[in-house]
């Protein structure tokens, strides 16, 4: 039979694995949602303009802004087709 300390260690290990699994699941959901939103925005000038504005407003880290530049360019191009 495991000691109380061993049982605690085992439970903590299981909890850590479950937290890692949850984080991976949350990340996957964000990726899927982001891909769907970006694709939909690139199909509609109005949606493209809204998404570009939202990204410019909410994304502030320099590295993230740099990574988004190609998408922002595509969104701006699609938004310019309106009108």
Tab-separated table of C-alpha atoms in Angstrom:
chain	number	residue	atom	x	y	z
A	1	UNK	CA	0.000	0.000	0.000
A	2	UNK	CA	1.229	3.495	-0.876
A	3	UNK	CA	2.135	5.896	1.859
A	4	UNK	CA	0.141	9.071	2.278
A	5	UNK	CA	3.019	11.053	0.743
A	6	UNK	CA	3.083	8.724	-2.277
A	7	UNK	CA	-0.681	9.098	-2.709
A	8	UNK	CA	-0.353	12.894	-2.578
A	9	UNK	CA	2.497	12.833	-5.091
A	10	UNK	CA	0.471	10.594	-7.390
A	11	UNK	CA	-2.583	12.861	-7.142
A	12	UNK	CA	-0.470	15.972	-7.800
A	13	UNK	CA	1.088	14.297	-10.816
A	14	UNK	CA	-2.333	13.382	-12.190
A	15	UNK	CA	-3.568	16.932	-11.591
A	16	UNK	CA	-0.571	18.346	-13.461
A	17	UNK	CA	-1.283	16.036	-16.421
A	18	UNK	CA	-4.946	17.066	-16.443
A	19	UNK	CA	-4.005	20.758	-16.353
A	20	UNK	CA	-1.642	20.245	-19.282
A	21	UNK	CA	-4.367	18.414	-21.198
A	22	UNK	CA	-6.876	21.199	-20.478
A	23	UNK	CA	-4.421	23.878	-21.611
A	24	UNK	CA	-3.767	21.985	-24.850
A	25	UNK	CA	-7.507	21.663	-25.438
A	26	UNK	CA	-8.066	25.379	-24.764
A	27	UNK	CA	-5.253	26.258	-27.166
A	28	UNK	CA	-6.717	24.024	-29.881
A	29	UNK	CA	-10.129	25.701	-29.506
A	30	UNK	CA	-8.513	29.128	-29.886
A	31	UNK	CA	-6.676	28.015	-33.021
A	32	UNK	CA	-9.826	26.606	-34.623
A	33	UNK	CA	-11.935	29.655	-33.738
A	34	UNK	CA	-9.222	32.008	-34.978
A	35	UNK	CA	-8.915	30.154	-38.273
A	36	UNK	CA	-12.672	30.207	-38.845
A	37	UNK	CA	-12.954	33.917	-38.002
A	38	UNK	CA	-9.996	34.862	-40.208
A	39	UNK	CA	-11.325	32.835	-43.153
A	40	UNK	CA	-14.805	34.320	-42.808
A	41	UNK	CA	-13.387	37.846	-42.564
A	42	UNK	CA	-11.377	37.335	-45.735
A	43	UNK	CA	-14.629	36.546	-47.546
A	44	UNK	CA	-16.429	39.767	-46.560
A	45	UNK	CA	-15.135	43.339	-46.904
A	46	UNK	CA	-17.168	44.493	-43.906
A	47	UNK	CA	-15.999	41.617	-41.706
A	48	UNK	CA	-12.416	42.166	-42.867
A	49	UNK	CA	-12.556	45.825	-41.837
A	50	UNK	CA	-14.029	44.943	-38.432
A	51	UNK	CA	-11.509	42.202	-37.714
A	52	UNK	CA	-8.569	44.375	-38.793
A	53	UNK	CA	-9.777	47.190	-36.530
A	54	UNK	CA	-10.280	44.797	-33.610
A	55	UNK	CA	-6.827	43.279	-34.028
A	56	UNK	CA	-5.173	46.694	-34.249
A	57	UNK	CA	-7.008	47.792	-31.114
A	58	UNK	CA	-6.414	44.698	-28.995
A	59	UNK	CA	-3.046	43.294	-30.084
A	60	UNK	CA	-0.310	45.380	-28.521
A	61	UNK	CA	2.770	43.178	-28.089
A	62	UNK	CA	5.322	44.073	-30.756
A	63	UNK	CA	6.039	40.431	-31.590
A	64	UNK	CA	2.333	39.669	-32.005
A	65	UNK	CA	1.766	42.776	-34.136
A	66	UNK	CA	4.674	41.750	-36.364
A	67	UNK	CA	3.279	38.215	-36.756
A	68	UNK	CA	-0.141	39.605	-37.708
A	69	UNK	CA	1.120	41.925	-40.442
A	70	UNK	CA	0.488	39.523	-43.353
A	71	UNK	CA	-3.064	38.864	-42.141
A	72	UNK	CA	-3.693	42.571	-41.555
A	73	UNK	CA	-2.510	43.315	-45.086
A	74	UNK	CA	-4.887	40.694	-46.485
A	75	UNK	CA	-7.743	42.050	-44.373
A	76	UNK	CA	-7.035	45.622	-45.491
A	77	UNK	CA	-7.003	44.492	-49.116
A	78	UNK	CA	-10.359	42.748	-48.705
A	79	UNK	CA	-11.836	45.707	-46.798
A	80	UNK	CA	-10.807	48.028	-49.621
A	81	UNK	CA	-13.079	46.044	-51.977
A	82	UNK	CA	-16.099	47.475	-50.155
A	83	UNK	CA	-17.641	50.244	-52.146
